[in-house]
Coordinates of C-alpha atoms and ligand atoms in Angstrom, one line a residue:
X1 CA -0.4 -53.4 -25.1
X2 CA 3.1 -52.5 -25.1
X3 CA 5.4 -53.0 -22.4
X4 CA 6.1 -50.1 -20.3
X5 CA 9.3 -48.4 -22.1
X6 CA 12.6 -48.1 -20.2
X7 CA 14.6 -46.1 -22.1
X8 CA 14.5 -42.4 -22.6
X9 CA 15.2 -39.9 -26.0
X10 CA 15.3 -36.1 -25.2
X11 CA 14.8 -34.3 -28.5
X12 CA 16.1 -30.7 -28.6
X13 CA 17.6 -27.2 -30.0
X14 CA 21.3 -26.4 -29.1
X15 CA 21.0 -23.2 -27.3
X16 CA 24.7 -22.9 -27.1
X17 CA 24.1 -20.1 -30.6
X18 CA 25.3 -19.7 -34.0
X19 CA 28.3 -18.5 -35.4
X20 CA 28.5 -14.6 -36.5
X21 CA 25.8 -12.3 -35.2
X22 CA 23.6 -13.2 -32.1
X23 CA 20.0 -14.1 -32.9
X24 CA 17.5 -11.7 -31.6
X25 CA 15.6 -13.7 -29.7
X26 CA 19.0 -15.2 -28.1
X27 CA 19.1 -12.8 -24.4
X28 CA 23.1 -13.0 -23.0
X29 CA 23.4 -15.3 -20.2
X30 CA 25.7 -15.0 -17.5
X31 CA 29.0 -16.9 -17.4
X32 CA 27.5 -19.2 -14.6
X33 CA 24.0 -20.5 -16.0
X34 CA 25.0 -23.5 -18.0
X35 CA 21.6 -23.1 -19.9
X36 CA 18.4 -25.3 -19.9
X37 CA 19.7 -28.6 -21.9
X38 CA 22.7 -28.9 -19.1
X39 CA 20.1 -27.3 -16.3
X40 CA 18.3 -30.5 -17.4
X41 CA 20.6 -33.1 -17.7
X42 CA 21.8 -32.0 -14.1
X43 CA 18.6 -32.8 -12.2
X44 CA 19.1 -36.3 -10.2
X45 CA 15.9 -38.0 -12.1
X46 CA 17.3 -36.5 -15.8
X47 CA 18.2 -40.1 -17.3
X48 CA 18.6 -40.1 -21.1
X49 CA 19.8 -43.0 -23.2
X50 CA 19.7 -40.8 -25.9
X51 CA 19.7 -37.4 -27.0
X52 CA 19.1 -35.4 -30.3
X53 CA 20.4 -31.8 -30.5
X54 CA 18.9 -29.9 -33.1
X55 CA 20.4 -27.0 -35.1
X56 CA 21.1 -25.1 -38.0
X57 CA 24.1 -25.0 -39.8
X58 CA 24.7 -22.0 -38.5
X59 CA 25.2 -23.2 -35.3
X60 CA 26.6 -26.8 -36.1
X61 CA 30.1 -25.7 -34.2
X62 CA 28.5 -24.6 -30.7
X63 CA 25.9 -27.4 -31.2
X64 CA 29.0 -29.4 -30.5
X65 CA 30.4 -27.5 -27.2
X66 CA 27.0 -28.4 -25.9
X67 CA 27.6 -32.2 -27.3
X68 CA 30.6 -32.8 -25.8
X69 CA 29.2 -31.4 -22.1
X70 CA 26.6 -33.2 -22.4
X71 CA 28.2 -36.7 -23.4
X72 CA 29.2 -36.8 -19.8
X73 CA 25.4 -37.3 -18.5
X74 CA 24.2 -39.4 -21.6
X75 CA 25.9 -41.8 -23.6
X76 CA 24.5 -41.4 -26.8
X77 CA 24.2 -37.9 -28.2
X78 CA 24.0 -36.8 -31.5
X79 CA 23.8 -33.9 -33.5
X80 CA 21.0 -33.1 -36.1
X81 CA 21.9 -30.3 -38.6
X82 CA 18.5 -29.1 -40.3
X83 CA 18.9 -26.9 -43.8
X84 CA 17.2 -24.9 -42.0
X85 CA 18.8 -20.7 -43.0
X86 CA 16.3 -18.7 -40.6
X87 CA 15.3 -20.4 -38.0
X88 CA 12.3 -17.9 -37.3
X89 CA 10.6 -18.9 -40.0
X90 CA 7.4 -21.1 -39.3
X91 CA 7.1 -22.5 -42.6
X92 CA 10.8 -23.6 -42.8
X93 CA 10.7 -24.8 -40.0
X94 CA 7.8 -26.9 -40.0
X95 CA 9.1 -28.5 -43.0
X96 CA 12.2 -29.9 -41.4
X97 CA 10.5 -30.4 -37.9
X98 CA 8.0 -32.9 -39.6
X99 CA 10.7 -35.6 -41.1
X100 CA 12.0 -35.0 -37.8
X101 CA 9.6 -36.7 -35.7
X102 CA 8.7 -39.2 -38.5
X103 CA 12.4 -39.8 -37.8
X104 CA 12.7 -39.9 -34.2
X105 CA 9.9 -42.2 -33.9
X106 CA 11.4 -44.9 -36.3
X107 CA 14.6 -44.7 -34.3
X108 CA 13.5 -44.9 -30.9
X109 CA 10.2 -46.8 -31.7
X110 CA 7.4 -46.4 -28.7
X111 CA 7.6 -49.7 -27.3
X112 CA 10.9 -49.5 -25.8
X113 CA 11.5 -45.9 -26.0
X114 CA 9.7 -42.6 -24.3
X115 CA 10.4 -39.5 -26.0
X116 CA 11.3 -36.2 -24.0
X117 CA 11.0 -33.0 -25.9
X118 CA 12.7 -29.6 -24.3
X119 CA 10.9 -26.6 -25.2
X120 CA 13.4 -24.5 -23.4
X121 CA 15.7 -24.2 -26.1
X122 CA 15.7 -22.6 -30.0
X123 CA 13.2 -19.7 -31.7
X124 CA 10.2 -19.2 -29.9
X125 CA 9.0 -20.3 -33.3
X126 CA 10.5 -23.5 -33.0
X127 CA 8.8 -24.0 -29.7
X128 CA 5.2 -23.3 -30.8
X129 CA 6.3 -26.0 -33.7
X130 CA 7.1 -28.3 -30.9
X131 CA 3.0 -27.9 -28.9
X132 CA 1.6 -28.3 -32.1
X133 CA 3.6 -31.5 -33.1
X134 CA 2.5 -33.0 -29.1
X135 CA -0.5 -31.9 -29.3
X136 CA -1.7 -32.6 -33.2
X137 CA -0.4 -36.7 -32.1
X138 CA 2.6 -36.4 -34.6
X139 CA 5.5 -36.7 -32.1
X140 CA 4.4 -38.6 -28.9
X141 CA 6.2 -37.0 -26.6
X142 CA 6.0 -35.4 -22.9
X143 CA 6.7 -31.4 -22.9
X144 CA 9.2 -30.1 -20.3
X145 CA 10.3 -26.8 -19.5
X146 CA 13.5 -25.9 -18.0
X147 CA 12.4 -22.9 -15.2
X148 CA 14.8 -19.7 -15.0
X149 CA 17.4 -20.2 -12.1
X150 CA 15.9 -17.1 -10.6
X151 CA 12.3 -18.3 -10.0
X152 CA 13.4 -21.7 -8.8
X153 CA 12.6 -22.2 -5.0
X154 CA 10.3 -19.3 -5.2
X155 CA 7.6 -19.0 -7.6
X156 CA 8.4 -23.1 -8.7
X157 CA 9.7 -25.7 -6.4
X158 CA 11.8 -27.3 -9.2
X159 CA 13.9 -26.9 -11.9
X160 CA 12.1 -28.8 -14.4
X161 CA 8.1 -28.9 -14.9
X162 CA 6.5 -31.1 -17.3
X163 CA 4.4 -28.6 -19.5
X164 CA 0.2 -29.6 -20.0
X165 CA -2.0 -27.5 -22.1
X166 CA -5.1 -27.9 -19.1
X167 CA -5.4 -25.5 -16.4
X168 CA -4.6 -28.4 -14.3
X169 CA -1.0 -28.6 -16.0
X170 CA -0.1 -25.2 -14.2
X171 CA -0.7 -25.7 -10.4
X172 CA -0.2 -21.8 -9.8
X173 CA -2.8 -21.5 -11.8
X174 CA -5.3 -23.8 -10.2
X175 CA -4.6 -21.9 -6.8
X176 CA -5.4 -19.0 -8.3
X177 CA -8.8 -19.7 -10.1
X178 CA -10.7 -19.9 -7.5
X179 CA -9.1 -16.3 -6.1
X180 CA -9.8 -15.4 -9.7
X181 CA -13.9 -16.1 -9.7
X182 CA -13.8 -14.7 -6.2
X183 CA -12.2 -11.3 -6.9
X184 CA -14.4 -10.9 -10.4
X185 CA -17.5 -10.9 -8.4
X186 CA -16.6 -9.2 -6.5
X187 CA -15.2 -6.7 -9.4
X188 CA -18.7 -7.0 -10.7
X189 CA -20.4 -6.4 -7.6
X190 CA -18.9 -2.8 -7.3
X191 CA -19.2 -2.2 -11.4
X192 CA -22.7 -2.2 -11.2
X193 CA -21.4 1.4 -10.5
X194 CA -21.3 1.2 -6.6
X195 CA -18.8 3.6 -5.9
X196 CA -17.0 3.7 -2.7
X197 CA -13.8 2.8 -1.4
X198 CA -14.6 3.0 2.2
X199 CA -13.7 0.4 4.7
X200 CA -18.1 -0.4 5.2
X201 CA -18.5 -0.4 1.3
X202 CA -15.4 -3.1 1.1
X203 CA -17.6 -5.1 3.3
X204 CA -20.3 -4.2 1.6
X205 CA -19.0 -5.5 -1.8
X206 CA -17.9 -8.6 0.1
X207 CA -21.3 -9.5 1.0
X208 CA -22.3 -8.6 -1.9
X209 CA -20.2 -11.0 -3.3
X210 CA -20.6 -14.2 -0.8
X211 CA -24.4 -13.8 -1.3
X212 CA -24.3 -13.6 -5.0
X213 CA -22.7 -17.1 -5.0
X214 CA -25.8 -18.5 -3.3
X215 CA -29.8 -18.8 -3.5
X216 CA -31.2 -17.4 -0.6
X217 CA -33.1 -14.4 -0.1
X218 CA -31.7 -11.2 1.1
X219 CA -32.7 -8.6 2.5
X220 CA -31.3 -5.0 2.1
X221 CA -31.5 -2.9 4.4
X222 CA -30.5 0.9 5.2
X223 CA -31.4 4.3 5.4
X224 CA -33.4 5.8 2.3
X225 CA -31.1 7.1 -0.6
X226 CA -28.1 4.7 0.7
X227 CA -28.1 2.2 -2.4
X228 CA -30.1 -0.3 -1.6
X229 CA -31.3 -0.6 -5.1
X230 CA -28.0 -0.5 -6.3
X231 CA -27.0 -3.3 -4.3
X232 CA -29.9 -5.8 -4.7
X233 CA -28.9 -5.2 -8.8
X234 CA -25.0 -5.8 -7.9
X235 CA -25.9 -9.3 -6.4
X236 CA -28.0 -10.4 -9.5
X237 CA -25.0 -9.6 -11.7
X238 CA -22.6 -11.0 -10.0
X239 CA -25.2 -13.7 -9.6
X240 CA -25.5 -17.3 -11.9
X241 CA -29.0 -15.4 -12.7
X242 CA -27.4 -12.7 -14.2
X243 CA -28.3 -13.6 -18.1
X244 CA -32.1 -13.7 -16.3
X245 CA -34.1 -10.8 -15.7
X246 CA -33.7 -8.2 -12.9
X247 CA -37.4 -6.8 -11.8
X248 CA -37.9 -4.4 -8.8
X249 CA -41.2 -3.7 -7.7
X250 CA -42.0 -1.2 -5.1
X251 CA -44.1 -2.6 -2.6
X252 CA -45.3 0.9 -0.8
X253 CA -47.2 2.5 -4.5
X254 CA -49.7 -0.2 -4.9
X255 CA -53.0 -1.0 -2.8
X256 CA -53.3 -4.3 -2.0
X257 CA -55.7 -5.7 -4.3
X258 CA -53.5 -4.0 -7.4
X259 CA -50.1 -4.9 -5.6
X260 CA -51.9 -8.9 -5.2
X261 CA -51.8 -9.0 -8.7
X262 CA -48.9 -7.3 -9.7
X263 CA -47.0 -9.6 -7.9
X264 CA -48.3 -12.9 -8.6
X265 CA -50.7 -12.4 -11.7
X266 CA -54.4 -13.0 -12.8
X267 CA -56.5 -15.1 -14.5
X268 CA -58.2 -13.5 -17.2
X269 CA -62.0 -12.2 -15.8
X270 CA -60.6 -12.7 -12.1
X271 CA -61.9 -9.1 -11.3
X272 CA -63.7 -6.2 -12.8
X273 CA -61.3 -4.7 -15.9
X274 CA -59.3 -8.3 -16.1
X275 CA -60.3 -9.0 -19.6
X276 CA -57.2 -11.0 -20.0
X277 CA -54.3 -12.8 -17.8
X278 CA -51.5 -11.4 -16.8
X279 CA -48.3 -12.7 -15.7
X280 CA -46.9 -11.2 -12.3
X281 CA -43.5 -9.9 -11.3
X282 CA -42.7 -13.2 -10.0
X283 CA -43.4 -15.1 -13.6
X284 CA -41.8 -12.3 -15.7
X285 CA -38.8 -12.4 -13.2
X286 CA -38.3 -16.3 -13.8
X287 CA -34.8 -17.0 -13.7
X288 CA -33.4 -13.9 -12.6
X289 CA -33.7 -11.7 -9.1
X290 CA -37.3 -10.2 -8.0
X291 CA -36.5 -6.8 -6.0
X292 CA -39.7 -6.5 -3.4
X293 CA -38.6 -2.9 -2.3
X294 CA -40.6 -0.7 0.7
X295 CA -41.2 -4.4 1.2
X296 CA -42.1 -3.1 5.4
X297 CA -45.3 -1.8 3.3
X298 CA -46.8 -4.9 2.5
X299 CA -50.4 -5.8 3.8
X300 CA -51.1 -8.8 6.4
X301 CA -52.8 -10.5 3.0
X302 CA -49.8 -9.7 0.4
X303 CA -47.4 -10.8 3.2
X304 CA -49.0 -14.1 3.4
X305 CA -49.1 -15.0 -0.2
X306 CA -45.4 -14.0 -0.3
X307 CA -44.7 -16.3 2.7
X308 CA -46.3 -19.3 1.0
X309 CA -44.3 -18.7 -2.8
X310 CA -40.8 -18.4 -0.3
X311 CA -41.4 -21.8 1.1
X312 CA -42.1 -24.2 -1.2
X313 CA -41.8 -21.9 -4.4
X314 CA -45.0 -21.6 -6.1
X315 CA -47.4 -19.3 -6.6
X316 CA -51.1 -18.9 -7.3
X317 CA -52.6 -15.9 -9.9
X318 CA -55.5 -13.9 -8.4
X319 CA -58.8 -15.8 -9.7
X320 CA -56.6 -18.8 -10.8
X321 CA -56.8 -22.7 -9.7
X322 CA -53.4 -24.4 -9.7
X323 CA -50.6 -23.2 -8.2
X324 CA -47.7 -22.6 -10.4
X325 CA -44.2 -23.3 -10.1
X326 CA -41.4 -20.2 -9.9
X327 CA -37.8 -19.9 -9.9
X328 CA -37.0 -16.4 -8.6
X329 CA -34.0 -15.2 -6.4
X330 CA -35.8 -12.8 -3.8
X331 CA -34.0 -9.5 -2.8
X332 CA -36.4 -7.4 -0.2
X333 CA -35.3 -3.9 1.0
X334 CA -36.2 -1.6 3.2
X335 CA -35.3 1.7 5.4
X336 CA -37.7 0.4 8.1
X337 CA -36.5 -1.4 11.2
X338 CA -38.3 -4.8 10.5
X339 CA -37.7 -6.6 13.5
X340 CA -39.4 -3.2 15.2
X341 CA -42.4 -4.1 13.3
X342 CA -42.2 -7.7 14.2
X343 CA -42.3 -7.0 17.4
X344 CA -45.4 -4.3 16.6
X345 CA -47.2 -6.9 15.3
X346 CA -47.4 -5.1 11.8
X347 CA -44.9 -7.9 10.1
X348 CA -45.3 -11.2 10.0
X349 CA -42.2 -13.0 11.7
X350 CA -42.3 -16.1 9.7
X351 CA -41.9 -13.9 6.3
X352 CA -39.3 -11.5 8.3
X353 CA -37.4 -14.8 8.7
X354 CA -37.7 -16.4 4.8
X355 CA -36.6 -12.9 3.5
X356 CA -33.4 -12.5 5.6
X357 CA -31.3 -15.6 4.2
X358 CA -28.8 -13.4 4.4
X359 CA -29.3 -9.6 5.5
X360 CA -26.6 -6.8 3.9
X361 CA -26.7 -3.2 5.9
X362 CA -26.2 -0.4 3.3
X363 CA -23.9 2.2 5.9
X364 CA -25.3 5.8 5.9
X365 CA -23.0 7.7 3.7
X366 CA -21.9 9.9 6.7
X367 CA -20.3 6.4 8.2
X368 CA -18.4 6.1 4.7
X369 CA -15.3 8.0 5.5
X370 CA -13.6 9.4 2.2
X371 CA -16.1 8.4 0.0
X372 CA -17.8 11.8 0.0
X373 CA -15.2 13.1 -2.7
X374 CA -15.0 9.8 -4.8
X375 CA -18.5 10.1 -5.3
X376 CA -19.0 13.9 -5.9
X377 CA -16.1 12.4 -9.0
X378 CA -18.2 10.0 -10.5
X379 CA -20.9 12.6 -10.6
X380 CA -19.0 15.0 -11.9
X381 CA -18.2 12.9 -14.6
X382 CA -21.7 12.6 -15.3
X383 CA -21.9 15.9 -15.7
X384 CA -19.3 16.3 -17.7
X385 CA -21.0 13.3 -20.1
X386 CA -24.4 15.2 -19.6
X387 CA -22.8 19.0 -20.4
X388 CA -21.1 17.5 -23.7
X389 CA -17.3 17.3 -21.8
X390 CA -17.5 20.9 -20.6
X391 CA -16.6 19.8 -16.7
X392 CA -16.5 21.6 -13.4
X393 CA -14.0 22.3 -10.6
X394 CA -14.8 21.8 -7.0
X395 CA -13.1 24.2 -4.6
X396 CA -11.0 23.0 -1.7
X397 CA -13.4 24.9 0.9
X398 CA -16.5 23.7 -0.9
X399 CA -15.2 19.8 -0.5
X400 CA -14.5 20.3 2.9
X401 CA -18.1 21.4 3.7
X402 CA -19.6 18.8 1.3
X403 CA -17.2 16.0 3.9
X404 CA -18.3 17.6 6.8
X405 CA -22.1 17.7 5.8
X406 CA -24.3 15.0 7.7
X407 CA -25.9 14.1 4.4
X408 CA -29.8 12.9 5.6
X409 CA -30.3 11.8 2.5
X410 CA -27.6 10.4 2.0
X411 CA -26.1 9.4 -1.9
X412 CA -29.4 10.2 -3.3
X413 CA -28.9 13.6 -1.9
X414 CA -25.4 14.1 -2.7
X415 CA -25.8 12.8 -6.3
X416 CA -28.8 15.5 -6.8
X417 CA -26.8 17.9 -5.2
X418 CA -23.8 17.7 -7.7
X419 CA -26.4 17.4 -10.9
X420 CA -27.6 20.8 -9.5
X421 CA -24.5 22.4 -10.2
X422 CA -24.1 21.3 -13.9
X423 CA -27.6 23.5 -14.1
X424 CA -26.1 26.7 -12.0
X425 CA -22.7 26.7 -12.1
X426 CA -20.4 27.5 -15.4
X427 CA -17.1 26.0 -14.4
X428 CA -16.1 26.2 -10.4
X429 CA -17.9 25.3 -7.8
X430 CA -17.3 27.3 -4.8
X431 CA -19.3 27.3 -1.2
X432 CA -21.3 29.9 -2.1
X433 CA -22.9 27.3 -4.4
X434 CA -23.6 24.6 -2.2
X435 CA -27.2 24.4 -1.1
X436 CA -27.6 26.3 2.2
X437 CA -27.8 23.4 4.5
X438 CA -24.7 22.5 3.1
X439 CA -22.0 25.2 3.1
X440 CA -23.2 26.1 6.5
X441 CA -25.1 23.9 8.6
X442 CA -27.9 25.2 10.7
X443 CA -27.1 28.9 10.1
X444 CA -28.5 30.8 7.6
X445 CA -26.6 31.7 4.3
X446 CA -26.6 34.1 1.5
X447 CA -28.7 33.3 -1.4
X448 CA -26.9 30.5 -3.8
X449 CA -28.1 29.6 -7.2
X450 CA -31.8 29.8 -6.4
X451 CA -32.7 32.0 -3.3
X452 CA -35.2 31.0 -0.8
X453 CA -39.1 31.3 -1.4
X454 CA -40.0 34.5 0.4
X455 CA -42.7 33.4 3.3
X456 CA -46.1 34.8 2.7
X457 CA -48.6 35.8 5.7
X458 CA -52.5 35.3 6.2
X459 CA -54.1 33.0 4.0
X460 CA -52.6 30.4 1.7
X461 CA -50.8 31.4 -1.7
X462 CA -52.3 30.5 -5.0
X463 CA -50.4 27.9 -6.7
X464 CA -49.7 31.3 -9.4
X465 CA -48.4 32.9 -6.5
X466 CA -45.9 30.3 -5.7
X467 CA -44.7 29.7 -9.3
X468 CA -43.8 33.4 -9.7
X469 CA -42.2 33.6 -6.4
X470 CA -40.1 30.9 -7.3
X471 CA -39.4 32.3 -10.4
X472 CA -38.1 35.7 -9.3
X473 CA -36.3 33.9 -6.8
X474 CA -34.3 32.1 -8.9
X475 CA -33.4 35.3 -11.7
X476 CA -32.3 37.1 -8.3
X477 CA -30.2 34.4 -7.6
X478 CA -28.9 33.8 -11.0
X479 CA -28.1 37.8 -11.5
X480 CA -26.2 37.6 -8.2
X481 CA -24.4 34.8 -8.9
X482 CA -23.7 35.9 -12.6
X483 CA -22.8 39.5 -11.3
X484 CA -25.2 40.9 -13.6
X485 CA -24.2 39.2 -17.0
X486 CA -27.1 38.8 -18.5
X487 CA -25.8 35.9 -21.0
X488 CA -24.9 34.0 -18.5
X489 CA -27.9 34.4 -16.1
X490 CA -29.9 33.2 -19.2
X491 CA -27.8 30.2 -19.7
X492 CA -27.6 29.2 -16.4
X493 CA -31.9 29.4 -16.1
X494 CA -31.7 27.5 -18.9
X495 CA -33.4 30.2 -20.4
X496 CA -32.4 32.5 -23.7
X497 CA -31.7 36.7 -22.6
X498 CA -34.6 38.1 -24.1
X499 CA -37.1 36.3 -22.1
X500 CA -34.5 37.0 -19.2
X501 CA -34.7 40.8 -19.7
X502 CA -38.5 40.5 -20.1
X503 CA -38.7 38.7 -16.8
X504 CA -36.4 41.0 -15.2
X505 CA -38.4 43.7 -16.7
X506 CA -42.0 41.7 -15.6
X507 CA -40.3 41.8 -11.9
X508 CA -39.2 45.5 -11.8
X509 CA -35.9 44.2 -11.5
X510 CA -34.2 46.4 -14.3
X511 CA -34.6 49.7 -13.8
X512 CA -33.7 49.7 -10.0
X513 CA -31.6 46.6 -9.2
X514 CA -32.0 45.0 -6.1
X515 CA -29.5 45.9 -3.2
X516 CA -27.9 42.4 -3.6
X517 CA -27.4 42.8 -7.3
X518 CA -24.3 44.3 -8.0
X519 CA -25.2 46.2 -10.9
X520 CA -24.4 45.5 -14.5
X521 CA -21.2 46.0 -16.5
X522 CA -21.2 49.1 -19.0
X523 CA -22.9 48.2 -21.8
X524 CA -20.9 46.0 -24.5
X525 CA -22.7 46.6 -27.6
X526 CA -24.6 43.4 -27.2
X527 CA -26.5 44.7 -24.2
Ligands
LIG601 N1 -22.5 3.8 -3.9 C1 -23.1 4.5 -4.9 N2 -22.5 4.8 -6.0 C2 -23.1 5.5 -6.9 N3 -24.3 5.9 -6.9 C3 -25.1 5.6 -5.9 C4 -24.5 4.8 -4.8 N4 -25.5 4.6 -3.9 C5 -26.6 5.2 -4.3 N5 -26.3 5.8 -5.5 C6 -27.3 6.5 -6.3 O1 -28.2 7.2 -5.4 C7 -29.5 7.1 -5.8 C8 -30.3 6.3 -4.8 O2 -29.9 5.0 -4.7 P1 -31.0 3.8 -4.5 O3 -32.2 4.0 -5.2 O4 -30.3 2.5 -4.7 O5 -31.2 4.0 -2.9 P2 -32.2 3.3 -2.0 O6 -31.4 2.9 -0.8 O7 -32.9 2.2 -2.7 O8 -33.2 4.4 -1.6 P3 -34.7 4.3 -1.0 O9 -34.7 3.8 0.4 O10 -35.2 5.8 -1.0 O11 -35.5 3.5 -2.0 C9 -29.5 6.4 -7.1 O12 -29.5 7.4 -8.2 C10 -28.2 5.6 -7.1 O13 -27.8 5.4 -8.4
LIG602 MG1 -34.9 2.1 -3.2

């Protein structure tokens, strides 16, 4: 071992310039700022037995301003001239820098000496030269960095910082990590396309977020068409399991025998028609997230089995022996009131408890204020994507009803809503294109893009019957809304004008218009 050295070298550029025209990468300094190598030497703990200034012959005569200032703090100071002509230049550079440190280290050998090198001063180039010098072992030396006079006592207690290439070299930077991991999942949380900028869906995302981070089971809950879906994926991805698999299943389709073994598997001959076994949900999900949605639809037997692979974490296939070990995340959702059915009787209350780790209530979209429009945007984009870029226009009045609109079905609803009007509208949409129940709540409106199915009396219509209604119904609709034009009727049934006319024709709706046609333009040579 050496003995602890006790005297100090501080190895840098002159920043005092060149003579004849200023560098480019030199910025003018005020009068007052004495520059980093005085900055430096200034500081109470700055002791230097020695220090080597660095510079090109260019700037040999300011080199030796700065020498002269800086005698005063250090007793030994001298100037280095490297034939160095363009001091940007790596490769010139490097070739000088080299011999340098060789240099440096022979003078002020490491036993007695530590070396201090300033990377506050000369080309940025010359600074990079400097890391990779430290860092490649060549020069042993201790980095420091000189910090702007303006960010002192604000962004940086002191003056002078030593410089590490970790993350734990750069304290700010350490404080903000952890804000950093926080704020991506929660970035990821709302990219799994939750949009929403309402105060609940900030919470939301929160959650979102603070659940992601951990293991338990959640449960989603809110009305249908809310997102629930759409959140449960949004935790797996902002999730450790993300690179794993994300499987929903929908609880509510399946009888119980089929839904038994969709969830946990069979063994192969375990029932009639199971030639061969078959992994469940649960195995295929293995290291990722298992949705159980409609999961208020489970039968007494289903919820059971579930209960018993929540607490302890295995699992046994229909018709199988051994019980197998799984590592699933489980999200459950529902739009029913669970604890109602607890208390019904109809759900267990041991499994109500395993599923709700952590519980996340998806707000009705009428208690999202503002996020009405932001939505109706992203789906207009869609239909923009969908319509090859040709886009649509939402009228003032026609946002204001779509705001006011209690929306019982809530994003689901809105979302089919606005793909409706990439089918029936060409490039504005106005109120008279809303869906009734929409542009005027609980009275009854003019016919929009597709006009109301006629009621029938006496005995039941045919399922013909219905069709054609429907049918005739919609060309009336489209004609009114078109104002006749029969090109753009057609293209907005998604249908081309001559089976139009024949329909029309099929209808008896050519020869005598119907009173709420307007009728057609004067023929244009195409009609
Ligand atoms: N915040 C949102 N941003 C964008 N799209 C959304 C949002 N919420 C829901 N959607 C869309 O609305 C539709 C319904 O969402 P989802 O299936 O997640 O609802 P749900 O709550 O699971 O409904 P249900 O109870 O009927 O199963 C989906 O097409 C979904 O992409
Ligand atoms: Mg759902």
């Amino acid at each position: 071992m050496y003995p602890a050295p006790v005297q100090r070298l501080l190895l840098t550029w002159s920043d005092a310039g060149t003579v004849g025209p200023t560098p480019a990468h030199q910025a003018p300094r005020p009068a007052s700022d004495r520059g980093p190598i005085l900055r430096l030497l200034d500081q109470d703990e700055a002791r230097y037995e020695a220090l080597w200034i660095l510079t090109i012959p260019a700037g040999e005569k300011p080199a030796q301003d700065l020498a002269r200032a800086a005698h005063e703090k250090s007793p030994r100071v001298d100037i280095r001239v490297l034939e160095v002509d363009d001091p940007s230049d790596y490769r010139k550079l490097f070739r000088a820098l080299g011999p340098l440190a060789g240099a440096a280290k022979r003078a002020f050998p490491p036993d007695a000496w530590a070396i201090d090198v300033l990377l506050s001063a000369g080309t940025p180039q010359a600074q990079a030269l400097w890391v990779i010098l430290v860092q490649a072992g060549i020069l042993p030396a201790r980095m420091l960095q000189v910090i702007p006079a303006i960010f002192v006592g604000k962004t940086h207690p002191r003056a002078v910082r030593e410089v590490r290439l970790d993350v734990e070299g750069f304290p700010e930077i350490r404080a903000l990590r952890d804000e950093v991991v926080r704020l991506r999942a929660e970035a990821r949380a709302r990219s799994a396309a939750i949009v929403g900028e309402s105060e609940p869906m900030g919470l939301v995302a929160q959650r979102v977020a603070r659940v992601a981070a951990t293991d338990v089971p959640v449960l989603v809950l809110g009305e249908t068409g809310t997102g629930k879906e759409l959140v449960a994926r949004a935790i797996h991805e902002s999730s450790a399991r993300a690179r794993g698999p994300f499987i929903a299943e929908n609880c509510g389709v399946f009888t119980e025998g089929v839904l038994q073994s969709e969830l946990f598997g069979h063994e192969a001959g375990a029932f009639t028609g199971a030639a061969a076994r078959r992994r469940g949900v649960f195995e295929q999900a293995a290291g990722g997230t298992l949705l159980l949605d409609e999961v208020g639809e489970l039968a007494p037997r289903v919820q059971a089995s579930l209960l018993r692979v929540l607490a302890d974490g295995t699992l046994r296939r229909v018709g199988g022996e051994g019980r197998l070990q799984v590592d699933v995340r489980v999200v459950a959702a529902t739009h029913r009131d669970l604890a109602a059915m607890v208390a019904a009787g109809t759900f267990r209350e041991d499994l109500y408890y395993r599923l709700r780790g952590a519980t996340i209530e998806v707000p009705p979209l009428r208690a999202r204020p503002g996020d009405v429009e932001i939505l109706v945007r992203s789906f207009l984009d869609e239909v923009r994507a969908r319509r090859r870029g040709r886009g649509l226009t939402v009228t003032r009045e026609a946002l204001r009803a779509l705001a006011s609109y209690p929306w019982p079905g809530n994003v689901r609803e809105l979302r089919a809503e606005v793909l409706r009007w990439g089918v029936f509208c060409d490039d504005t949409v106005d109120l008279g294109d809303l869906a009734p129940e929409i542009r005027a709540p609980g009275t009854p409106g003019e016919p929009a893009g597709a006009a109301p199915i006629p009621d029938r009396k006496g005995p039941p219509a045919t399922l013909a019957e219905v069709v054609e209604d429907a049918e005739r119904a919609a060309i009336v609709g489209a004609m009114a809304h078109e104002s006749g034009n029969l090109s753009r009727a057609a293209r907005a049934l998604g249908i081309d004008r001559n089976t139009l006319k024949r329909k029309l024709d099929h209808f008896g709706l050519r020869s005598s218009p119907a009173p709420s046609l307007r009728s057609s333009p004067p023929p244009s040579g195409r009609g």
